[in-house]
CSV table of C-alpha atoms in Angstrom, one decimal:
chain,number,residue,atom,x,y,z
A,1,MET,CA,24.1,-11.6,-21.4
A,2,PRO,CA,20.9,-10.6,-23.1
A,3,LYS,CA,18.5,-8.5,-21.1
A,4,LYS,CA,15.6,-10.4,-19.4
A,5,LYS,CA,12.3,-9.4,-20.8
A,6,ILE,CA,9.7,-8.7,-18.1
A,7,LEU,CA,6.1,-7.8,-18.2
A,8,ILE,CA,4.8,-6.1,-15.0
A,9,ARG,CA,1.0,-5.6,-14.4
A,10,ILE,CA,-0.8,-3.3,-12.0
A,11,GLY,CA,-4.1,-1.5,-12.1
A,12,SER,CA,-2.7,2.1,-12.0
A,13,LEU,CA,-0.1,4.2,-10.3
A,14,ARG,CA,-2.4,5.9,-7.9
A,15,HIS,CA,-1.4,7.0,-4.4
A,16,GLY,CA,-1.4,3.6,-2.6
A,17,GLY,CA,1.3,1.7,-0.7
A,18,ALA,CA,1.8,-1.0,-3.3
A,19,GLU,CA,2.0,1.5,-6.1
A,20,LYS,CA,4.6,3.5,-4.2
A,21,VAL,CA,6.7,0.4,-3.5
A,22,LEU,CA,6.6,-0.6,-7.2
A,23,ALA,CA,7.7,2.8,-8.3
A,24,THR,CA,10.6,2.9,-5.8
A,25,PHE,CA,11.6,-0.6,-6.9
A,26,LEU,CA,11.7,0.3,-10.6
A,27,LYS,CA,13.6,3.5,-9.9
A,28,ASN,CA,16.4,1.4,-8.3
A,29,LEU,CA,16.7,-1.3,-11.0
A,30,PRO,CA,19.8,-1.5,-13.2
A,31,ARG,CA,18.6,-0.6,-16.7
A,32,GLU,CA,21.4,-2.6,-18.4
A,33,LYS,CA,19.9,-5.9,-17.0
A,34,TYR,CA,16.2,-5.7,-17.9
A,35,ASP,CA,13.8,-4.9,-20.7
A,36,ILE,CA,10.6,-4.0,-18.9
A,37,ASP,CA,7.1,-3.4,-20.1
A,38,LEU,CA,4.8,-2.0,-17.4
A,39,LEU,CA,1.2,-2.6,-18.3
A,40,LEU,CA,-1.5,-0.5,-16.5
A,41,ASN,CA,-5.2,-1.0,-16.7
A,42,LEU,CA,-5.5,2.8,-16.2
A,43,TYR,CA,-2.8,5.3,-17.2
A,44,SER,CA,-3.2,7.6,-14.1
A,45,GLY,CA,-1.7,8.2,-10.7
A,46,LYS,CA,0.8,10.1,-8.6
A,47,TYR,CA,3.7,7.7,-9.3
A,48,LEU,CA,3.6,7.9,-13.1
A,49,SER,CA,6.3,10.6,-13.0
A,50,ASP,CA,8.5,8.3,-10.9
A,51,ILE,CA,8.8,5.6,-13.5
A,52,PRO,CA,12.2,5.7,-15.2
A,53,ASP,CA,12.1,6.7,-18.9
A,54,TRP,CA,13.8,3.4,-20.0
A,55,ILE,CA,10.7,1.4,-18.8
A,56,ASN,CA,8.0,1.1,-21.5
A,57,VAL,CA,4.6,2.1,-20.1
A,58,ILE,CA,1.6,0.5,-21.8
A,59,TYR,CA,-2.0,1.1,-20.8
A,60,LEU,CA,-5.5,-0.2,-21.6
A,61,ASN,CA,-7.3,3.0,-20.7
A,62,LYS,CA,-6.3,6.6,-20.0
A,63,GLY,CA,-7.6,9.2,-17.6
A,64,GLU,CA,-8.5,9.5,-13.9
A,65,MET,CA,-10.2,6.8,-12.0
A,66,ILE,CA,-14.0,7.1,-12.0
A,67,THR,CA,-15.2,6.5,-8.5
A,68,THR,CA,-18.7,7.9,-8.8
A,69,ASN,CA,-21.9,6.8,-10.6
A,70,ARG,CA,-22.9,10.2,-12.0
A,71,LEU,CA,-25.0,9.9,-15.1
A,72,GLN,CA,-22.4,11.5,-17.3
A,73,ASP,CA,-19.7,9.2,-16.1
A,74,ILE,CA,-21.5,5.9,-16.6
A,75,PRO,CA,-20.9,5.4,-20.4
A,76,LYS,CA,-17.1,5.9,-20.0
A,77,LYS,CA,-16.9,3.8,-16.9
A,78,THR,CA,-18.9,1.0,-18.6
A,79,LEU,CA,-16.7,1.0,-21.7
A,80,ARG,CA,-13.6,0.7,-19.6
A,81,VAL,CA,-14.9,-2.2,-17.7
A,82,ILE,CA,-16.1,-4.0,-20.9
A,83,TYR,CA,-12.7,-3.5,-22.6
A,84,GLN,CA,-10.7,-4.7,-19.6
A,85,ASN,CA,-13.0,-7.7,-19.0
A,86,THR,CA,-12.8,-8.7,-22.7
A,87,LEU,CA,-9.0,-8.7,-22.7
A,88,LYS,CA,-9.0,-10.6,-19.4
A,89,LYS,CA,-11.4,-13.2,-20.9
A,90,PHE,CA,-9.5,-13.4,-24.2
A,91,PRO,CA,-5.9,-12.7,-23.3
A,92,ASN,CA,-4.7,-13.6,-26.8
A,93,LEU,CA,-6.2,-10.3,-28.0
A,94,LEU,CA,-4.1,-8.4,-25.5
A,95,TYR,CA,-0.8,-10.3,-26.3
A,96,LYS,CA,-1.3,-10.0,-30.1
A,97,GLY,CA,-2.5,-6.4,-30.0
A,98,LYS,CA,-1.2,-4.1,-27.2
A,99,LEU,CA,1.8,-6.3,-26.5
A,100,ARG,CA,2.7,-6.9,-30.2
A,101,ASN,CA,3.4,-10.6,-29.8
A,102,LYS,CA,6.3,-9.9,-27.6
A,103,LYS,CA,7.7,-12.9,-25.7
A,104,TYR,CA,8.5,-12.4,-22.0
A,105,ASP,CA,10.9,-14.3,-19.8
A,106,ILE,CA,9.0,-13.3,-16.7
A,107,GLU,CA,5.4,-12.0,-16.1
A,108,PHE,CA,5.0,-10.2,-12.8
A,109,ALA,CA,1.7,-9.4,-11.0
A,110,ALA,CA,2.7,-6.4,-8.8
A,111,ILE,CA,-0.5,-6.8,-6.7
A,112,HIS,CA,-2.7,-9.8,-5.9
A,113,GLY,CA,-5.5,-8.5,-7.9
A,114,MET,CA,-3.6,-9.2,-11.1
A,115,ARG,CA,-3.4,-12.9,-10.3
A,116,ASP,CA,-5.7,-14.2,-13.0
A,117,GLU,CA,-4.4,-11.9,-15.7
A,118,ILE,CA,-0.9,-13.3,-15.3
A,119,LEU,CA,-1.8,-17.0,-14.6
A,120,ASN,CA,-4.0,-17.0,-17.7
A,121,SER,CA,-1.2,-15.6,-20.0
A,122,PRO,CA,-0.9,-17.5,-23.3
A,123,LEU,CA,2.8,-17.5,-22.8
A,124,GLN,CA,3.4,-21.0,-21.4
A,125,SER,CA,7.2,-20.6,-21.2
A,126,SER,CA,7.4,-17.4,-19.1
A,127,LYS,CA,8.0,-17.6,-15.3
A,128,LYS,CA,5.2,-16.2,-13.2
A,129,VAL,CA,5.8,-14.0,-10.1
A,130,VAL,CA,3.3,-12.4,-7.8
A,131,TRP,CA,3.8,-9.7,-5.1
A,132,ILE,CA,1.3,-10.1,-2.1
A,133,HIS,CA,0.9,-6.8,-0.2
A,134,ASN,CA,-2.2,-7.8,1.9
A,135,ASP,CA,-3.2,-10.4,4.5
A,136,LEU,CA,-5.6,-12.2,2.1
A,137,SER,CA,-7.2,-14.1,5.0
A,138,GLN,CA,-8.8,-10.8,5.9
A,139,VAL,CA,-9.8,-9.8,2.4
A,140,LYS,CA,-13.5,-10.5,1.5
A,141,GLY,CA,-13.8,-13.3,-1.0
A,142,TYR,CA,-10.5,-14.9,-0.4
A,143,THR,CA,-11.2,-18.4,1.0
A,144,ASN,CA,-8.4,-20.9,1.5
A,145,ASP,CA,-9.1,-22.5,-1.9
A,146,GLU,CA,-9.0,-19.0,-3.5
A,147,ILE,CA,-5.7,-18.2,-1.9
A,148,ARG,CA,-4.3,-21.6,-2.9
A,149,GLN,CA,-4.6,-20.6,-6.5
A,150,PHE,CA,-1.5,-18.4,-6.0
A,151,PHE,CA,0.6,-21.5,-5.9
A,152,GLY,CA,0.2,-21.5,-9.7
A,153,PHE,CA,3.0,-18.9,-9.7
A,154,ASP,CA,6.6,-19.8,-9.7
A,155,LYS,CA,7.4,-17.3,-7.0
A,156,ILE,CA,5.2,-15.7,-4.4
A,157,LEU,CA,6.7,-12.6,-2.8
A,158,VAL,CA,5.2,-11.7,0.6
A,159,ILE,CA,6.0,-8.7,2.7
A,160,SER,CA,5.4,-9.8,6.3
A,161,GLU,CA,5.8,-12.7,8.6
A,162,LYS,CA,2.0,-13.0,9.0
A,163,ILE,CA,1.4,-13.3,5.2
A,164,GLU,CA,4.4,-15.8,5.0
A,165,GLN,CA,2.8,-17.9,7.7
A,166,LEU,CA,-0.6,-17.9,5.9
A,167,PHE,CA,0.9,-19.2,2.7
A,168,HIS,CA,3.1,-21.8,4.6
A,169,SER,CA,-0.1,-23.1,6.3
A,170,LEU,CA,-1.8,-23.6,2.9
A,171,ALA,CA,1.2,-25.1,1.1
A,172,LYS,CA,0.8,-28.9,0.5
A,173,ASP,CA,4.5,-29.8,0.1
A,174,ASN,CA,8.1,-28.5,0.0
A,175,THR,CA,7.8,-27.6,-3.7
A,176,GLU,CA,5.0,-25.2,-2.8
A,177,ARG,CA,6.8,-23.9,0.3
A,178,LYS,CA,9.9,-23.1,-1.7
A,179,LYS,CA,7.8,-20.7,-3.9
A,180,ILE,CA,7.2,-18.4,-0.9
A,181,VAL,CA,9.8,-15.7,-0.3
A,182,LYS,CA,9.5,-12.9,2.3
A,183,ILE,CA,10.9,-9.6,1.2
A,184,TYR,CA,10.4,-6.3,3.0
A,185,ASN,CA,9.1,-3.5,0.9
A,186,PRO,CA,11.8,-1.3,-0.8
A,187,LEU,CA,11.4,2.2,0.6
A,188,ASP,CA,13.6,5.3,0.4
A,189,THR,CA,14.5,6.7,3.8
A,190,TYR,CA,16.4,9.6,2.4
A,191,GLU,CA,13.4,10.7,0.3
A,192,ILE,CA,11.2,10.6,3.4
A,193,LEU,CA,13.5,12.7,5.6
A,194,THR,CA,14.2,15.2,2.8
A,195,LYS,CA,10.6,15.8,1.9
A,196,ALA,CA,9.6,16.2,5.6
A,197,GLU,CA,11.6,19.4,5.7
A,198,GLU,CA,9.3,21.1,3.2
A,199,PRO,CA,6.7,23.6,4.6
A,200,VAL,CA,3.1,22.6,5.5
A,201,LYS,CA,0.9,24.3,2.9
A,202,GLU,CA,-2.7,23.3,3.4
A,203,TYR,CA,-3.3,23.0,7.1
A,204,GLN,CA,-2.7,25.1,10.2
A,205,PHE,CA,-1.3,23.2,13.2
A,206,ASP,CA,-2.2,24.5,16.6
A,207,GLN,CA,0.7,23.8,19.0
A,208,THR,CA,-1.6,24.0,22.0
A,209,ILE,CA,-3.8,21.1,20.8
A,210,LEU,CA,-2.6,17.5,20.1
A,211,THR,CA,-3.1,16.4,16.5
A,212,PHE,CA,-3.4,12.8,15.4
A,213,VAL,CA,-2.5,12.3,11.7
A,214,SER,CA,-3.5,9.3,9.6
A,215,VAL,CA,-2.5,8.8,5.9
A,216,GLY,CA,-3.9,6.3,3.4
A,217,THR,CA,-6.1,5.6,0.5
A,218,VAL,CA,-9.7,6.3,1.6
A,219,PHE,CA,-11.6,3.0,1.5
A,220,PRO,CA,-13.1,0.8,4.2
A,221,GLN,CA,-9.9,-1.2,4.8
A,222,LYS,CA,-8.3,1.9,6.4
A,223,GLY,CA,-10.9,2.2,9.1
A,224,PHE,CA,-11.2,6.0,8.9
A,225,ASP,CA,-14.9,5.7,9.8
A,226,ARG,CA,-13.8,4.1,13.1
A,227,LEU,CA,-11.3,6.8,13.7
A,228,LEU,CA,-13.8,9.6,13.3
A,229,LYS,CA,-16.4,7.9,15.5
A,230,VAL,CA,-13.8,7.6,18.3
A,231,HIS,CA,-12.7,11.2,17.7
A,232,LYS,CA,-16.4,12.3,18.2
A,233,LYS,CA,-16.7,10.2,21.4
A,234,LEU,CA,-13.5,11.7,22.9
A,235,ILE,CA,-14.5,15.3,22.0
A,236,ASP,CA,-17.9,14.7,23.7
A,237,GLU,CA,-16.0,13.6,26.8
A,238,GLY,CA,-14.2,17.0,26.8
A,239,LEU,CA,-10.9,15.7,25.5
A,240,GLN,CA,-9.8,18.3,23.0
A,241,HIS,CA,-7.7,17.3,20.1
A,242,ARG,CA,-7.6,17.3,16.3
A,243,VAL,CA,-7.7,14.5,13.7
A,244,LEU,CA,-6.1,15.0,10.2
A,245,ILE,CA,-6.8,12.4,7.5
A,246,ILE,CA,-4.6,12.7,4.4
A,247,GLY,CA,-5.5,10.7,1.2
A,248,ASP,CA,-8.2,10.2,-1.4
A,249,GLY,CA,-10.1,7.2,-2.7
A,250,TYR,CA,-13.5,5.9,-3.7
A,251,ASP,CA,-14.9,6.2,-0.1
A,252,PHE,CA,-13.8,9.8,0.3
A,253,GLU,CA,-17.2,11.4,0.0
A,254,ASN,CA,-18.8,8.8,2.3
A,255,ILE,CA,-16.2,9.5,5.1
A,256,LYS,CA,-16.5,13.2,4.5
A,257,LYS,CA,-20.3,12.9,4.9
A,258,LEU,CA,-19.9,10.9,8.1
A,259,LYS,CA,-17.6,13.6,9.5
A,260,SER,CA,-20.4,16.2,8.9
A,261,GLU,CA,-23.1,13.9,10.3
A,262,LEU,CA,-21.0,13.4,13.5
A,263,GLY,CA,-20.7,17.2,13.8
A,264,ILE,CA,-16.9,17.3,14.0
A,265,ASP,CA,-16.1,19.4,10.9
A,266,ASP,CA,-14.3,21.9,13.2
A,267,THR,CA,-12.0,19.4,14.8
A,268,ALA,CA,-11.4,16.8,12.1
A,269,THR,CA,-10.0,17.6,8.6
A,270,MET,CA,-9.9,15.5,5.5
A,271,LEU,CA,-7.1,17.0,3.5
A,272,GLY,CA,-7.5,14.8,0.4
A,273,PHE,CA,-4.5,13.9,-1.7
A,274,THR,CA,-1.2,15.6,-1.4
A,275,ASP,CA,2.1,15.0,-3.2
A,276,ASN,CA,4.0,15.2,0.0
A,277,PRO,CA,2.4,14.0,3.3
A,278,TYR,CA,5.7,14.0,5.2
A,279,PRO,CA,5.6,17.6,6.6
A,280,TYR,CA,2.2,16.7,8.1
A,281,PHE,CA,3.7,13.6,9.7
A,282,LYS,CA,6.5,15.7,11.1
A,283,ASN,CA,4.2,18.4,12.6
A,284,ALA,CA,1.6,16.1,14.1
A,285,ASP,CA,1.9,14.8,17.6
A,286,PHE,CA,0.8,11.2,16.9
A,287,TYR,CA,0.5,8.9,13.9
A,288,ILE,CA,-2.5,6.7,14.2
A,289,LEU,CA,-3.1,3.6,12.1
A,290,SER,CA,-6.8,2.6,12.3
A,291,SER,CA,-6.8,-0.1,9.6
A,292,ARG,CA,-9.0,-3.2,9.7
A,293,TYR,CA,-6.4,-5.2,7.8
A,294,GLU,CA,-3.0,-4.7,6.1
A,295,GLY,CA,-0.2,-6.6,4.6
A,296,PHE,CA,2.8,-4.7,5.9
A,297,PRO,CA,1.7,-1.1,6.4
A,298,THR,CA,4.2,1.1,4.5
A,299,VAL,CA,3.0,4.1,6.3
A,300,LEU,CA,4.4,2.9,9.6
A,301,PHE,CA,7.9,2.7,8.0
A,302,GLU,CA,7.5,6.4,7.2
A,303,ALA,CA,6.2,7.2,10.7
A,304,ILE,CA,9.2,5.3,12.3
A,305,THR,CA,11.6,7.1,9.9
A,306,LEU,CA,10.3,10.4,11.2
A,307,LYS,CA,10.3,9.2,14.8
A,308,LYS,CA,6.7,9.8,15.5
A,309,LYS,CA,4.7,8.6,18.4
A,310,ILE,CA,2.6,5.7,17.0
A,311,ILE,CA,-0.7,4.1,17.8
A,312,ALA,CA,-1.6,1.2,15.5
A,313,THR,CA,-4.3,-1.5,15.4
A,314,GLU,CA,-3.0,-5.0,15.5
A,315,VAL,CA,-3.1,-6.0,11.9
A,316,SER,CA,-0.6,-7.9,9.7
A,317,GLY,CA,2.9,-6.5,9.8
A,318,VAL,CA,2.4,-4.2,12.8
A,319,LYS,CA,4.1,-6.3,15.5
A,320,GLU,CA,6.9,-6.9,13.1
A,321,MET,CA,7.2,-3.2,12.1
A,322,LEU,CA,6.9,-1.9,15.7
A,323,ASP,CA,9.4,-4.5,17.0
A,324,LYS,CA,6.8,-6.4,19.1
A,325,GLY,CA,5.5,-3.1,20.6
A,326,LYS,CA,8.8,-1.6,21.6
A,327,LEU,CA,8.4,1.3,19.1
A,328,GLY,CA,4.8,2.2,19.4
A,329,LEU,CA,1.4,1.4,21.1
A,330,ILE,CA,-0.3,-1.6,19.5
A,331,ILE,CA,-4.0,-1.6,20.2
A,332,GLU,CA,-6.9,-4.0,19.7
A,333,ASN,CA,-8.2,-4.1,16.1
A,334,SER,CA,-11.6,-2.5,17.0
A,335,GLU,CA,-13.3,0.8,17.6
A,336,GLU,CA,-12.8,0.2,21.3
A,337,GLY,CA,-9.1,-0.4,20.8
A,338,ILE,CA,-8.7,2.9,18.9
A,339,TYR,CA,-10.6,4.7,21.6
A,340,SER,CA,-8.4,3.2,24.3
A,341,GLY,CA,-5.2,4.1,22.4
A,342,MET,CA,-6.2,7.7,21.7
A,343,LYS,CA,-7.4,8.2,25.3
A,344,LYS,CA,-4.1,7.1,26.6
A,345,ALA,CA,-2.3,9.6,24.3
A,346,LEU,CA,-4.5,12.4,25.6
A,347,LEU,CA,-4.5,11.5,29.3
A,348,GLN,CA,-1.3,9.6,29.8
A,349,PRO,CA,1.2,11.0,27.3
A,350,GLU,CA,4.1,9.8,29.5
A,351,ILE,CA,3.4,6.3,28.3
A,352,PHE,CA,4.9,7.3,24.9
A,353,VAL,CA,8.2,8.5,26.3
A,354,LYS,CA,9.7,4.9,26.2
A,355,TYR,CA,8.6,4.6,22.5
A,356,SER,CA,10.3,7.9,21.6
A,357,GLU,CA,13.5,6.9,23.4
A,358,ALA,CA,13.5,3.5,21.6
A,359,LEU,CA,13.0,5.2,18.2
A,360,ASN,CA,16.0,7.4,18.7
A,361,TYR,CA,18.3,4.4,18.8
A,362,TYR,CA,16.5,2.1,16.5
A,363,GLN,CA,18.1,0.8,13.3
A,364,MET,CA,15.7,-0.7,10.6
A,365,PRO,CA,16.4,-4.4,10.0
A,366,PHE,CA,15.6,-3.8,6.3
A,367,ASN,CA,16.6,-1.2,3.8
A,368,LEU,CA,16.1,-0.1,0.2
A,369,GLU,CA,19.3,-1.7,-1.2
A,370,ASN,CA,18.7,-5.1,0.5
A,371,SER,CA,15.1,-5.3,-0.7
A,372,VAL,CA,15.9,-4.4,-4.3
A,373,ASN,CA,18.8,-6.8,-4.4
A,374,LYS,CA,16.7,-9.7,-3.0
A,375,ILE,CA,14.0,-9.2,-5.6
A,376,THR,CA,16.5,-8.9,-8.5
A,377,SER,CA,18.3,-12.0,-7.4
A,378,ILE,CA,15.0,-13.9,-7.7
A,379,LEU,CA,14.3,-12.5,-11.1
A,380,ASP,CA,17.8,-13.4,-12.2
A,381,GLU,CA,17.5,-17.0,-11.0
A,382,LEU,CA,14.2,-17.7,-12.7
């Protein structure tokens, strides 16, 4: 059989959950079955090196993401935006130029933000697929009418029960309902366990003080501002502990500034980006998820794999991931909820014994092979 020609689009391969999931998926695809072009808006990111050499990587711009508005950065940033917006408005220019008039069997939006780029493709005959990683009902600007536009795709891959329920509630008939497919994210357990054994390089853990670690791209969705405010409140109450935030993103400097304004530079650390966060997971006492919204938080899969004591705000995917609260403490999605959860960890650590015991015997209901096989079966059927 001839190889299926597939175009996959994503913004970049920076250190985010969706980017990691895509890289893991591509690493586990059979090269003899597919001819894949991976089109990036920006050729940058941690996961570039993870993309197999048989996949053709194409990009619109090259270089690091520009997250500041410094005077010297504005011309380059402006040119990038103009170029990308022009190709979005006139997709024929992209398909005739960068994509060399290639015909694809499938066009795949690897994140919801690539919806319009794929749906406006001049290739009428290609099948269209989108991968939804967020609970769009919680994302600013996504009204029901806006979300319904995703039914223009032939298949809508969703990563949690909550997102699946959202799309089912908006589907008008069985034809639309059949487009929705729930698939757990493909993640590599072996890689997580292996990398966790490496030494901690950039942080000194104090075994006499409890440490809460949180990992993620630094932007408002992740709620790191709430986490730091709660940390300050607990420190003021005399409850000594440390907070370690690992990750980078456009809100990094704002959160770092907030940390200094709160006067907690001695007890809270923003480590920035690291290639391997797993040794920090392993050495911390608690993993805390402070997110305002999620789709299916990949980071909890990693925390469960490493059998960490977990505190997580009640966002999409958390109940499903934590087996309805059997594997970790699920807290109210608010600053007060985070405060309550951390205070319990500091004053009533015995509460977490049952979670640790449950984790020791827990078998994940999803795995890398099953997830990859389910996605490839969908691609093969289209």
